mmCIF file with all atom_site columns, C-alpha atoms in Angstrom:
data_model
loop_
_atom_site.group_PDB
_atom_site.id
_atom_site.type_symbol
_atom_site.label_atom_id
_atom_site.label_alt_id
_atom_site.label_comp_id
_atom_site.label_asym_id
_atom_site.label_entity_id
_atom_site.label_seq_id
_atom_site.pdbx_PDB_ins_code
_atom_site.Cartn_x
_atom_site.Cartn_y
_atom_site.Cartn_z
_atom_site.occupancy
_atom_site.B_iso_or_equiv
_atom_site.pdbx_formal_charge
_atom_site.auth_seq_id
_atom_site.auth_comp_id
_atom_site.auth_asym_id
_atom_site.auth_atom_id
_atom_site.pdbx_PDB_model_num
ATOM 1   C CA . MET A 1 1   ? 99.870  93.804  107.070 1.00 70.00 ? 188 MET A CA 1
ATOM 2   C CA . VAL A 1 2   ? 103.280 92.611  108.174 1.00 56.00 ? 189 VAL A CA 1
ATOM 3   C CA . ASP A 1 3   ? 102.551 88.843  108.140 1.00 48.00 ? 190 ASP A CA 1
ATOM 4   C CA . ASN A 1 4   ? 101.089 87.593  104.865 1.00 43.00 ? 191 ASN A CA 1
ATOM 5   C CA . SER A 1 5   ? 102.189 83.957  104.971 1.00 40.00 ? 192 SER A CA 1
ATOM 6   C CA . MET A 1 6   ? 98.743  82.410  104.449 1.00 39.00 ? 193 MET A CA 1
ATOM 7   C CA . THR A 1 7   ? 98.068  80.870  101.044 1.00 33.00 ? 194 THR A CA 1
ATOM 8   C CA . ARG A 1 8   ? 94.683  81.443  99.434  1.00 33.00 ? 195 ARG A CA 1
ATOM 9   C CA . SER A 1 9   ? 92.142  78.973  100.856 1.00 36.00 ? 196 SER A CA 1
ATOM 10  C CA . GLY A 1 10  ? 88.634  79.444  99.561  1.00 36.00 ? 197 GLY A CA 1
ATOM 11  C CA . VAL A 1 11  ? 88.217  82.970  100.864 1.00 39.00 ? 198 VAL A CA 1
ATOM 12  C CA . ASN A 1 12  ? 84.799  84.298  99.939  1.00 43.00 ? 199 ASN A CA 1
ATOM 13  C CA . ALA A 1 13  ? 85.683  87.907  99.163  1.00 45.00 ? 200 ALA A CA 1
ATOM 14  C CA . GLY A 1 14  ? 82.375  88.477  97.417  1.00 46.00 ? 201 GLY A CA 1
ATOM 15  C CA . TYR A 1 15  ? 80.480  87.721  100.611 1.00 45.00 ? 202 TYR A CA 1
ATOM 16  C CA . LEU A 1 16  ? 82.155  90.668  102.314 1.00 50.00 ? 203 LEU A CA 1
ATOM 17  C CA . SER A 1 17  ? 81.047  93.097  99.651  1.00 46.00 ? 204 SER A CA 1
ATOM 18  C CA . ASN A 1 18  ? 77.537  91.706  99.326  1.00 49.00 ? 205 ASN A CA 1
ATOM 19  C CA . ASN A 1 19  ? 76.912  91.805  103.077 1.00 50.00 ? 206 ASN A CA 1
ATOM 20  C CA . ALA A 1 20  ? 78.627  95.087  103.906 1.00 46.00 ? 207 ALA A CA 1
ATOM 21  C CA . SER A 1 21  ? 75.368  96.952  104.492 1.00 44.00 ? 208 SER A CA 1
ATOM 22  C CA . ASP A 1 22  ? 74.013  94.341  106.909 1.00 45.00 ? 209 ASP A CA 1
ATOM 23  C CA . PHE A 1 23  ? 77.267  94.321  108.828 1.00 41.00 ? 210 PHE A CA 1
ATOM 24  C CA . LEU A 1 24  ? 77.506  98.094  109.014 1.00 38.00 ? 211 LEU A CA 1
ATOM 25  C CA . LEU A 1 25  ? 73.959  98.269  110.356 1.00 40.00 ? 212 LEU A CA 1
ATOM 26  C CA . SER A 1 26  ? 74.844  95.775  113.071 1.00 37.00 ? 213 SER A CA 1
ATOM 27  C CA . ARG A 1 27  ? 78.212  97.239  114.036 1.00 34.00 ? 214 ARG A CA 1
ATOM 28  C CA . SER A 1 28  ? 76.851  99.345  116.907 1.00 33.00 ? 215 SER A CA 1
ATOM 29  C CA . SER A 1 29  ? 75.035  96.394  118.491 1.00 34.00 ? 216 SER A CA 1
ATOM 30  C CA . ILE A 1 30  ? 77.756  95.029  120.727 1.00 31.00 ? 217 ILE A CA 1
ATOM 31  C CA . HIS A 1 31  ? 77.389  92.963  123.889 1.00 32.00 ? 218 HIS A CA 1
ATOM 32  C CA . ALA A 1 32  ? 79.680  92.322  126.838 1.00 33.00 ? 219 ALA A CA 1
ATOM 33  C CA . ASP A 1 33  ? 79.625  88.510  126.592 1.00 36.00 ? 220 ASP A CA 1
ATOM 34  C CA . ASN A 1 34  ? 82.403  86.519  124.899 1.00 34.00 ? 221 ASN A CA 1
ATOM 35  C CA . LYS A 1 35  ? 80.514  83.274  124.311 1.00 36.00 ? 222 LYS A CA 1
ATOM 36  C CA . GLU A 1 36  ? 81.427  81.488  121.101 1.00 35.00 ? 223 GLU A CA 1
ATOM 37  C CA . SER A 1 37  ? 77.826  81.836  119.978 1.00 34.00 ? 224 SER A CA 1
ATOM 38  C CA . GLN A 1 38  ? 77.921  85.644  120.342 1.00 38.00 ? 225 GLN A CA 1
ATOM 39  C CA . GLN A 1 39  ? 74.655  87.326  119.387 1.00 38.00 ? 226 GLN A CA 1
ATOM 40  C CA . LEU A 1 40  ? 74.319  90.984  118.464 1.00 36.00 ? 227 LEU A CA 1
ATOM 41  C CA . ASP A 1 41  ? 72.655  92.872  121.289 1.00 39.00 ? 228 ASP A CA 1
ATOM 42  C CA . SER A 1 42  ? 70.388  95.443  119.740 1.00 40.00 ? 229 SER A CA 1
ATOM 43  C CA . MET A 1 43  ? 70.230  97.345  123.012 1.00 37.00 ? 230 MET A CA 1
ATOM 44  C CA . SER A 1 44  ? 73.923  98.206  123.070 1.00 37.00 ? 231 SER A CA 1
ATOM 45  C CA . THR A 1 45  ? 74.481  101.153 120.769 1.00 33.00 ? 232 THR A CA 1
ATOM 46  C CA . GLU A 1 46  ? 77.621  103.224 121.129 1.00 36.00 ? 233 GLU A CA 1
ATOM 47  C CA . GLN A 1 47  ? 75.547  106.166 122.325 1.00 37.00 ? 234 GLN A CA 1
ATOM 48  C CA . LYS A 1 48  ? 74.006  104.101 125.116 1.00 32.00 ? 235 LYS A CA 1
ATOM 49  C CA . MET A 1 49  ? 77.373  102.669 126.115 1.00 31.00 ? 236 MET A CA 1
ATOM 50  C CA . LEU A 1 50  ? 78.880  106.121 126.365 1.00 34.00 ? 237 LEU A CA 1
ATOM 51  C CA . SER A 1 51  ? 76.170  107.352 128.705 1.00 35.00 ? 238 SER A CA 1
ATOM 52  C CA . MET A 1 52  ? 75.344  104.325 130.815 1.00 33.00 ? 239 MET A CA 1
ATOM 53  C CA . LYS A 1 53  ? 76.349  103.656 134.393 1.00 32.00 ? 240 LYS A CA 1
ATOM 54  C CA . THR A 1 54  ? 77.325  100.038 134.872 1.00 31.00 ? 241 THR A CA 1
ATOM 55  C CA . PRO A 1 55  ? 78.362  98.251  138.056 1.00 31.00 ? 242 PRO A CA 1
ATOM 56  C CA . ILE A 1 56  ? 81.961  97.194  137.657 1.00 29.00 ? 243 ILE A CA 1
ATOM 57  C CA . SER A 1 57  ? 81.004  93.780  139.025 1.00 28.00 ? 244 SER A CA 1
ATOM 58  C CA . ARG A 1 58  ? 79.247  93.046  135.726 1.00 31.00 ? 245 ARG A CA 1
ATOM 59  C CA . PHE A 1 59  ? 82.631  92.854  134.035 1.00 30.00 ? 246 PHE A CA 1
ATOM 60  C CA . ILE A 1 60  ? 84.613  91.122  136.787 1.00 30.00 ? 247 ILE A CA 1
ATOM 61  C CA . SER A 1 61  ? 84.255  87.537  137.934 1.00 33.00 ? 248 SER A CA 1
ATOM 62  C CA . ASP A 1 62  ? 86.525  85.276  139.910 1.00 36.00 ? 249 ASP A CA 1
ATOM 63  C CA . ASN A 1 63  ? 87.763  81.875  138.835 1.00 37.00 ? 250 ASN A CA 1
ATOM 64  C CA . ASN A 1 64  ? 84.720  80.224  140.377 1.00 41.00 ? 251 ASN A CA 1
ATOM 65  C CA . GLY A 1 65  ? 82.386  82.321  138.283 1.00 42.00 ? 252 GLY A CA 1
ATOM 66  C CA . SER A 1 66  ? 80.953  84.272  141.191 1.00 39.00 ? 253 SER A CA 1
ATOM 67  C CA . SER A 1 67  ? 80.478  87.954  140.575 1.00 38.00 ? 254 SER A CA 1
ATOM 68  C CA . ALA A 1 68  ? 82.665  90.537  142.216 1.00 38.00 ? 255 ALA A CA 1
ATOM 69  C CA . ASP A 1 69  ? 79.742  92.066  144.103 1.00 40.00 ? 256 ASP A CA 1
ATOM 70  C CA . GLN A 1 70  ? 79.400  88.788  146.011 1.00 39.00 ? 257 GLN A CA 1
ATOM 71  C CA . ARG A 1 71  ? 82.877  89.390  147.427 1.00 36.00 ? 258 ARG A CA 1
ATOM 72  C CA . LEU A 1 72  ? 82.867  93.128  147.967 1.00 41.00 ? 259 LEU A CA 1
ATOM 73  C CA . SER A 1 73  ? 80.526  96.053  147.744 1.00 42.00 ? 260 SER A CA 1
ATOM 74  C CA . VAL A 1 74  ? 81.216  98.499  144.936 1.00 44.00 ? 261 VAL A CA 1
ATOM 75  C CA . GLU A 1 75  ? 79.525  101.625 143.697 1.00 46.00 ? 262 GLU A CA 1
ATOM 76  C CA . PRO A 1 76  ? 78.486  101.886 140.038 1.00 50.00 ? 263 PRO A CA 1
ATOM 77  C CA . VAL A 1 77  ? 81.223  103.455 137.930 1.00 48.00 ? 264 VAL A CA 1
ATOM 78  C CA . ASP A 1 78  ? 81.359  104.904 134.446 1.00 58.00 ? 265 ASP A CA 1
ATOM 79  C CA . ILE A 1 79  ? 82.336  102.269 131.912 1.00 75.00 ? 266 ILE A CA 1
ATOM 80  C CA . SER A 1 80  ? 83.301  103.858 128.612 1.00 88.00 ? 267 SER A CA 1
ATOM 81  C CA . ALA A 1 81  ? 82.705  102.358 125.190 1.00 88.00 ? 268 ALA A CA 1
ATOM 82  C CA . LYS A 1 82  ? 86.480  102.114 124.828 1.00 92.00 ? 269 LYS A CA 1
ATOM 83  C CA . ASP A 1 83  ? 86.773  100.062 128.034 1.00 94.00 ? 270 ASP A CA 1
ATOM 84  C CA . ILE A 1 84  ? 84.041  97.689  126.881 1.00 94.00 ? 271 ILE A CA 1
ATOM 85  C CA . ILE A 1 85  ? 85.510  97.181  123.415 1.00 95.00 ? 272 ILE A CA 1
ATOM 86  C CA . GLU A 1 86  ? 89.055  96.666  124.720 1.00 96.00 ? 273 GLU A CA 1
ATOM 87  C CA . LYS A 1 87  ? 87.765  94.038  127.128 1.00 96.00 ? 274 LYS A CA 1
ATOM 88  C CA . GLN A 1 88  ? 85.814  92.271  124.397 1.00 97.00 ? 275 GLN A CA 1
ATOM 89  C CA . TYR A 1 89  ? 88.781  92.376  122.024 1.00 98.00 ? 276 TYR A CA 1
ATOM 90  C CA . ASN A 1 90  ? 91.173  90.991  124.644 1.00 97.00 ? 277 ASN A CA 1
ATOM 91  C CA . GLU A 1 91  ? 88.719  88.227  125.483 1.00 98.00 ? 278 GLU A CA 1
ATOM 92  C CA . LEU A 1 92  ? 88.408  87.372  121.797 1.00 98.00 ? 279 LEU A CA 1
ATOM 93  C CA . MET A 1 93  ? 92.196  87.148  121.432 1.00 98.00 ? 280 MET A CA 1
ATOM 94  C CA . GLN A 1 94  ? 92.388  84.926  124.517 1.00 98.00 ? 281 GLN A CA 1
ATOM 95  C CA . ARG A 1 95  ? 89.704  82.615  123.173 1.00 98.00 ? 282 ARG A CA 1
ATOM 96  C CA . LEU A 1 96  ? 91.454  82.338  119.820 1.00 98.00 ? 283 LEU A CA 1
ATOM 97  C CA . SER A 1 97  ? 94.745  81.634  121.592 1.00 97.00 ? 284 SER A CA 1
ATOM 98  C CA . ASN A 1 98  ? 93.114  78.802  123.513 1.00 98.00 ? 285 ASN A CA 1
ATOM 99  C CA . ASP A 1 99  ? 91.438  77.403  120.401 1.00 97.00 ? 286 ASP A CA 1
ATOM 100 C CA . SER A 1 100 ? 94.668  77.579  118.414 1.00 97.00 ? 287 SER A CA 1
ATOM 101 C CA . LEU A 1 101 ? 96.421  75.135  120.752 1.00 97.00 ? 288 LEU A CA 1
ATOM 102 C CA . ASP A 1 102 ? 95.180  72.502  118.318 1.00 97.00 ? 289 ASP A CA 1
ATOM 103 C CA . PRO A 1 103 ? 97.382  73.240  115.284 1.00 95.00 ? 290 PRO A CA 1
ATOM 104 C CA . ASP A 1 104 ? 94.840  71.697  112.907 1.00 96.00 ? 291 ASP A CA 1
ATOM 105 C CA . ALA A 1 105 ? 91.785  73.490  114.280 1.00 97.00 ? 292 ALA A CA 1
ATOM 106 C CA . ILE A 1 106 ? 89.813  75.877  112.103 1.00 97.00 ? 293 ILE A CA 1
ATOM 107 C CA . LEU A 1 107 ? 89.193  78.862  114.355 1.00 98.00 ? 294 LEU A CA 1
ATOM 108 C CA . GLN A 1 108 ? 85.631  80.067  114.783 1.00 97.00 ? 295 GLN A CA 1
ATOM 109 C CA . ILE A 1 109 ? 84.608  83.724  114.676 1.00 98.00 ? 296 ILE A CA 1
ATOM 110 C CA . SER A 1 110 ? 81.262  85.483  114.298 1.00 97.00 ? 297 SER A CA 1
ATOM 111 C CA . TRP A 1 111 ? 80.182  88.724  112.676 1.00 94.00 ? 298 TRP A CA 1
ATOM 112 C CA . ALA A 1 112 ? 79.944  90.114  116.196 1.00 96.00 ? 299 ALA A CA 1
ATOM 113 C CA . ASP A 1 113 ? 83.643  89.291  116.603 1.00 97.00 ? 300 ASP A CA 1
ATOM 114 C CA . VAL A 1 114 ? 84.413  91.150  113.371 1.00 97.00 ? 301 VAL A CA 1
ATOM 115 C CA . SER A 1 115 ? 82.424  94.090  114.716 1.00 95.00 ? 302 SER A CA 1
ATOM 116 C CA . VAL A 1 116 ? 84.462  94.081  117.930 1.00 97.00 ? 303 VAL A CA 1
ATOM 117 C CA . MET A 1 117 ? 87.728  94.006  115.969 1.00 98.00 ? 304 MET A CA 1
ATOM 118 C CA . ALA A 1 118 ? 86.639  96.828  113.676 1.00 97.00 ? 305 ALA A CA 1
ATOM 119 C CA . GLU A 1 119 ? 85.438  98.988  116.555 1.00 96.00 ? 306 GLU A CA 1
ATOM 120 C CA . TYR A 1 120 ? 88.618  98.299  118.554 1.00 97.00 ? 307 TYR A CA 1
ATOM 121 C CA . LEU A 1 121 ? 90.715  99.403  115.581 1.00 97.00 ? 308 LEU A CA 1
ATOM 122 C CA . SER A 1 122 ? 88.525  102.454 114.964 1.00 97.00 ? 309 SER A CA 1
ATOM 123 C CA . ILE A 1 123 ? 88.972  103.660 118.523 1.00 96.00 ? 310 ILE A CA 1
ATOM 124 C CA . LYS A 1 124 ? 92.709  102.920 118.470 1.00 96.00 ? 311 LYS A CA 1
ATOM 125 C CA . TYR A 1 125 ? 93.496  104.563 115.141 1.00 97.00 ? 312 TYR A CA 1
ATOM 126 C CA . GLY A 1 126 ? 91.071  107.385 115.779 1.00 95.00 ? 313 GLY A CA 1
ATOM 127 C CA . GLU A 1 127 ? 93.455  108.569 118.501 1.00 95.00 ? 314 GLU A CA 1
ATOM 128 C CA . TRP A 1 128 ? 96.477  108.582 116.184 1.00 96.00 ? 315 TRP A CA 1
ATOM 129 C CA . ASP A 1 129 ? 97.814  111.675 114.471 1.00 96.00 ? 316 ASP A CA 1
ATOM 130 C CA . ILE A 1 130 ? 97.699  111.891 110.677 1.00 97.00 ? 317 ILE A CA 1
ATOM 131 C CA . GLN A 1 131 ? 101.248 111.452 109.388 1.00 97.00 ? 318 GLN A CA 1
ATOM 132 C CA . PRO A 1 132 ? 102.810 113.034 106.291 1.00 97.00 ? 319 PRO A CA 1
ATOM 133 C CA . PHE A 1 133 ? 102.362 110.799 103.257 1.00 96.00 ? 320 PHE A CA 1
ATOM 134 C CA . MET A 1 134 ? 105.170 108.223 102.946 1.00 94.00 ? 321 MET A CA 1
ATOM 135 C CA . SER A 1 135 ? 106.993 109.537 106.001 1.00 97.00 ? 322 SER A CA 1
ATOM 136 C CA . ASP A 1 136 ? 108.775 106.917 108.102 1.00 97.00 ? 323 ASP A CA 1
ATOM 137 C CA . GLN A 1 137 ? 105.968 106.905 110.671 1.00 97.00 ? 324 GLN A CA 1
ATOM 138 C CA . TYR A 1 138 ? 103.319 106.669 107.952 1.00 97.00 ? 325 TYR A CA 1
ATOM 139 C CA . LYS A 1 139 ? 104.991 103.636 106.405 1.00 96.00 ? 326 LYS A CA 1
ATOM 140 C CA . TYR A 1 140 ? 105.540 102.033 109.811 1.00 97.00 ? 327 TYR A CA 1
ATOM 141 C CA . ASP A 1 141 ? 101.898 102.494 110.824 1.00 97.00 ? 328 ASP A CA 1
ATOM 142 C CA . PHE A 1 142 ? 100.537 100.871 107.674 1.00 97.00 ? 329 PHE A CA 1
ATOM 143 C CA . GLU A 1 143 ? 103.145 98.103  107.596 1.00 95.00 ? 330 GLU A CA 1
ATOM 144 C CA . PHE A 1 144 ? 102.319 96.953  111.110 1.00 95.00 ? 331 PHE A CA 1
ATOM 145 C CA . ALA A 1 145 ? 98.555  97.439  110.917 1.00 97.00 ? 332 ALA A CA 1
ATOM 146 C CA . ASP A 1 146 ? 97.232  94.091  112.152 1.00 95.00 ? 333 ASP A CA 1
ATOM 147 C CA . VAL A 1 147 ? 94.355  92.850  114.253 1.00 97.00 ? 334 VAL A CA 1
ATOM 148 C CA . LEU A 1 148 ? 94.828  89.066  114.484 1.00 97.00 ? 335 LEU A CA 1
ATOM 149 C CA . TYR A 1 149 ? 98.349  89.076  115.885 1.00 93.00 ? 336 TYR A CA 1
ATOM 150 C CA . GLY A 1 150 ? 99.916  85.632  115.588 1.00 94.00 ? 337 GLY A CA 1
ATOM 151 C CA . PHE A 1 151 ? 97.060  84.111  113.574 1.00 97.00 ? 338 PHE A CA 1
ATOM 152 C CA . ALA A 1 152 ? 97.996  85.071  110.019 1.00 95.00 ? 339 ALA A CA 1
ATOM 153 C CA . ASP A 1 153 ? 98.648  81.456  109.065 1.00 95.00 ? 340 ASP A CA 1
ATOM 154 C CA . ARG A 1 154 ? 95.395  80.087  110.491 1.00 97.00 ? 341 ARG A CA 1
ATOM 155 C CA . LYS A 1 155 ? 92.059  79.493  108.802 1.00 97.00 ? 342 LYS A CA 1
ATOM 156 C CA . PHE A 1 156 ? 88.872  81.006  110.206 1.00 98.00 ? 343 PHE A CA 1
ATOM 157 C CA . ASN A 1 157 ? 85.289  79.906  109.807 1.00 98.00 ? 344 ASN A CA 1
ATOM 158 C CA . LEU A 1 158 ? 83.275  83.126  109.809 1.00 96.00 ? 345 LEU A CA 1
ATOM 159 C CA . ALA A 1 159 ? 79.787  82.313  111.117 1.00 94.00 ? 346 ALA A CA 1
ATOM 160 C CA . GLY A 1 160 ? 79.522  79.352  108.766 1.00 89.00 ? 347 GLY A CA 1
ATOM 161 C CA . ASP A 1 161 ? 79.796  81.622  105.723 1.00 88.00 ? 348 ASP A CA 1
ATOM 162 C CA . GLY A 1 162 ? 83.102  80.186  104.501 1.00 91.00 ? 349 GLY A CA 1
ATOM 163 C CA . LEU A 1 163 ? 86.794  79.909  105.289 1.00 95.00 ? 350 LEU A CA 1
ATOM 164 C CA . TYR A 1 164 ? 88.896  83.046  105.592 1.00 96.00 ? 351 TYR A CA 1
ATOM 165 C CA . ALA A 1 165 ? 92.660  83.340  105.906 1.00 96.00 ? 352 ALA A CA 1
ATOM 166 C CA . GLY A 1 166 ? 93.922  85.084  109.026 1.00 97.00 ? 353 GLY A CA 1
ATOM 167 C CA . GLY A 1 167 ? 96.458  86.986  106.941 1.00 96.00 ? 354 GLY A CA 1
ATOM 168 C CA . ASP A 1 168 ? 93.624  88.382  104.841 1.00 97.00 ? 355 ASP A CA 1
ATOM 169 C CA . ILE A 1 169 ? 91.459  89.346  107.826 1.00 98.00 ? 356 ILE A CA 1
ATOM 170 C CA . ASN A 1 170 ? 94.431  91.345  109.091 1.00 97.00 ? 357 ASN A CA 1
ATOM 171 C CA . TYR A 1 171 ? 93.818  93.772  106.233 1.00 98.00 ? 358 TYR A CA 1
ATOM 172 C CA . LEU A 1 172 ? 90.752  94.898  108.150 1.00 98.00 ? 359 LEU A CA 1
ATOM 173 C CA . ALA A 1 173 ? 93.279  96.932  110.160 1.00 98.00 ? 360 ALA A CA 1
ATOM 174 C CA . VAL A 1 174 ? 94.814  98.425  107.022 1.00 98.00 ? 361 VAL A CA 1
ATOM 175 C CA . GLY A 1 175 ? 91.356  99.457  105.898 1.00 98.00 ? 362 GLY A CA 1
ATOM 176 C CA . VAL A 1 176 ? 90.364  101.064 109.189 1.00 98.00 ? 363 VAL A CA 1
ATOM 177 C CA . LEU A 1 177 ? 93.630  103.013 109.220 1.00 98.00 ? 364 LEU A CA 1
ATOM 178 C CA . ALA A 1 178 ? 93.020  104.034 105.603 1.00 98.00 ? 365 ALA A CA 1
ATOM 179 C CA . GLY A 1 179 ? 89.571  105.178 106.666 1.00 97.00 ? 366 GLY A CA 1
ATOM 180 C CA . ARG A 1 180 ? 91.212  107.334 109.323 1.00 97.00 ? 367 ARG A CA 1
ATOM 181 C CA . TYR A 1 181 ? 93.104  109.031 106.493 1.00 97.00 ? 368 TYR A CA 1
ATOM 182 C CA . GLY A 1 182 ? 89.943  109.441 104.461 1.00 97.00 ? 369 GLY A CA 1
ATOM 183 C CA . TYR A 1 183 ? 91.160  107.221 101.619 1.00 97.00 ? 370 TYR A CA 1
ATOM 184 C CA . GLY A 1 184 ? 88.747  105.947 98.999  1.00 97.00 ? 371 GLY A CA 1
ATOM 185 C CA . ASN A 1 185 ? 88.687  102.515 97.363  1.00 97.00 ? 372 ASN A CA 1
ATOM 186 C CA . ALA A 1 186 ? 91.231  103.402 94.671  1.00 97.00 ? 373 ALA A CA 1
ATOM 187 C CA . MET A 1 187 ? 93.865  104.423 97.211  1.00 97.00 ? 374 MET A CA 1
ATOM 188 C CA . ILE A 1 188 ? 93.082  101.442 99.440  1.00 97.00 ? 375 ILE A CA 1
ATOM 189 C CA . ASN A 1 189 ? 93.474  99.043  96.521  1.00 97.00 ? 376 ASN A CA 1
ATOM 190 C CA . ALA A 1 190 ? 96.762  100.738 95.601  1.00 97.00 ? 377 ALA A CA 1
ATOM 191 C CA . LEU A 1 191 ? 98.073  100.285 99.141  1.00 96.00 ? 378 LEU A CA 1
ATOM 192 C CA . VAL A 1 192 ? 97.259  96.579  99.125  1.00 97.00 ? 379 VAL A CA 1
ATOM 193 C CA . VAL A 1 193 ? 98.604  95.957  95.633  1.00 97.00 ? 380 VAL A CA 1
ATOM 194 C CA . GLY A 1 194 ? 101.781 97.925  96.315  1.00 96.00 ? 381 GLY A CA 1
ATOM 195 C CA . TRP A 1 195 ? 102.486 96.071  99.540  1.00 96.00 ? 382 TRP A CA 1
ATOM 196 C CA . ASN A 1 196 ? 101.838 92.589  98.167  1.00 97.00 ? 383 ASN A CA 1
ATOM 197 C CA . VAL A 1 197 ? 103.726 93.125  94.918  1.00 97.00 ? 384 VAL A CA 1
ATOM 198 C CA . ASN A 1 198 ? 106.657 94.439  96.934  1.00 96.00 ? 385 ASN A CA 1
ATOM 199 C CA . GLN A 1 199 ? 106.520 91.344  99.133  1.00 95.00 ? 386 GLN A CA 1
ATOM 200 C CA . TYR A 1 200 ? 106.536 89.135  96.056  1.00 96.00 ? 387 TYR A CA 1
ATOM 201 C CA . MET A 1 201 ? 109.430 91.038  94.458  1.00 97.00 ? 388 MET A CA 1
ATOM 202 C CA . ASN A 1 202 ? 111.401 90.601  97.682  1.00 95.00 ? 389 ASN A CA 1
ATOM 203 C CA . GLY A 1 203 ? 111.037 86.836  97.491  1.00 96.00 ? 390 GLY A CA 1
ATOM 204 C CA . GLU A 1 204 ? 108.253 86.478  100.056 1.00 93.00 ? 391 GLU A CA 1
ATOM 205 C CA . GLY A 1 205 ? 106.282 84.102  97.860  1.00 95.00 ? 392 GLY A CA 1
ATOM 206 C CA . VAL A 1 206 ? 103.672 84.069  95.111  1.00 96.00 ? 393 VAL A CA 1
ATOM 207 C CA . GLN A 1 207 ? 100.891 83.768  97.710  1.00 94.00 ? 394 GLN A CA 1
ATOM 208 C CA . ASN A 1 208 ? 101.209 87.529  98.148  1.00 95.00 ? 395 ASN A CA 1
ATOM 209 C CA . LEU A 1 209 ? 99.879  87.977  94.614  1.00 96.00 ? 396 LEU A CA 1
ATOM 210 C CA . TYR A 1 210 ? 97.053  85.500  95.189  1.00 95.00 ? 397 TYR A CA 1
ATOM 211 C CA . GLN A 1 211 ? 96.127  87.403  98.333  1.00 96.00 ? 398 GLN A CA 1
ATOM 212 C CA . ILE A 1 212 ? 95.502  90.773  96.692  1.00 97.00 ? 399 ILE A CA 1
ATOM 213 C CA . ASN A 1 213 ? 91.804  90.415  95.846  1.00 96.00 ? 400 ASN A CA 1
ATOM 214 C CA . ASP A 1 214 ? 90.753  88.982  99.198  1.00 95.00 ? 401 ASP A CA 1
ATOM 215 C CA . ALA A 1 215 ? 92.967  91.315  101.224 1.00 97.00 ? 402 ALA A CA 1
ATOM 216 C CA . SER A 1 216 ? 91.592  94.291  99.306  1.00 97.00 ? 403 SER A CA 1
ATOM 217 C CA . ALA A 1 217 ? 88.039  93.224  100.140 1.00 97.00 ? 404 ALA A CA 1
ATOM 218 C CA . TRP A 1 218 ? 88.832  93.172  103.861 1.00 97.00 ? 405 TRP A CA 1
ATOM 219 C CA . ALA A 1 219 ? 90.652  96.508  103.630 1.00 98.00 ? 406 ALA A CA 1
ATOM 220 C CA . ARG A 1 220 ? 87.730  98.187  101.852 1.00 97.00 ? 407 ARG A CA 1
ATOM 221 C CA . TYR A 1 221 ? 85.442  96.691  104.450 1.00 97.00 ? 408 TYR A CA 1
ATOM 222 C CA . GLY A 1 222 ? 87.487  98.218  107.266 1.00 97.00 ? 409 GLY A CA 1
ATOM 223 C CA . ALA A 1 223 ? 87.524  101.650 105.644 1.00 97.00 ? 410 ALA A CA 1
ATOM 224 C CA . ASN A 1 224 ? 83.787  101.451 105.019 1.00 97.00 ? 411 ASN A CA 1
ATOM 225 C CA . TYR A 1 225 ? 83.243  100.610 108.668 1.00 97.00 ? 412 TYR A CA 1
ATOM 226 C CA . TYR A 1 226 ? 85.335  103.549 109.868 1.00 97.00 ? 413 TYR A CA 1
ATOM 227 C CA . GLU A 1 227 ? 83.624  105.951 107.472 1.00 95.00 ? 414 GLU A CA 1
ATOM 228 C CA . ASN A 1 228 ? 80.110  104.930 108.531 1.00 94.00 ? 415 ASN A CA 1
ATOM 229 C CA . ARG A 1 229 ? 81.107  104.943 112.189 1.00 87.00 ? 416 ARG A CA 1
ATOM 230 C CA . SER A 1 230 ? 82.433  108.496 111.806 1.00 62.00 ? 417 SER A CA 1
ATOM 231 C CA . ILE A 1 231 ? 79.171  109.599 110.187 1.00 68.00 ? 418 ILE A CA 1
ATOM 232 C CA . ASP A 1 232 ? 77.177  108.089 113.045 1.00 63.00 ? 419 ASP A CA 1
ATOM 233 C CA . ASN A 1 233 ? 79.354  109.837 115.624 1.00 65.00 ? 420 ASN A CA 1
#
């Protein structure tokens, strides 16, 4: 939430709300690939990931693309859901970094990428302690809740469904954290409005006011994800 420099650019906030159920149903179908054309893998539920034994060589390859088990013999090891999601998230950030070398490029993400980001945040924030309301740590945690670090001023094409501002997608993190606190939509909207109005009053630009509706949609989406994930678990 710390970097809100993106002006409004055709963000389709309604699409998020209208497709929330489809996305929440697909959130547990996550695969280990990081191809730009990521497809949801219906075989990879969180429950299966938590219990499966996977050769570590599946996740390690050298610069020539040969698998690690061609270079050394390894025994299967436990790969946790957290390990898988962190790897997928880091690979996503690396891909976006590479794609962003062209300053005019519209960055491409899929709904599977959104799922990875939401699950990464859910695991991360799920390990955090609940802080007293409006304590220094509470305010710090919400202020610096981001997921697309360094991409707030970029535009994203989300699976061909429309252009989304990176600064707005960052509110996915605010929403997941709000979900950790058990906040409902009214409180989530208040958090977003309060932050953006404060930014505007401090001379950060009128774009903070334009951002409220779209940022709120992403925040509610993140909280909805965390809530449904918690129910499933």
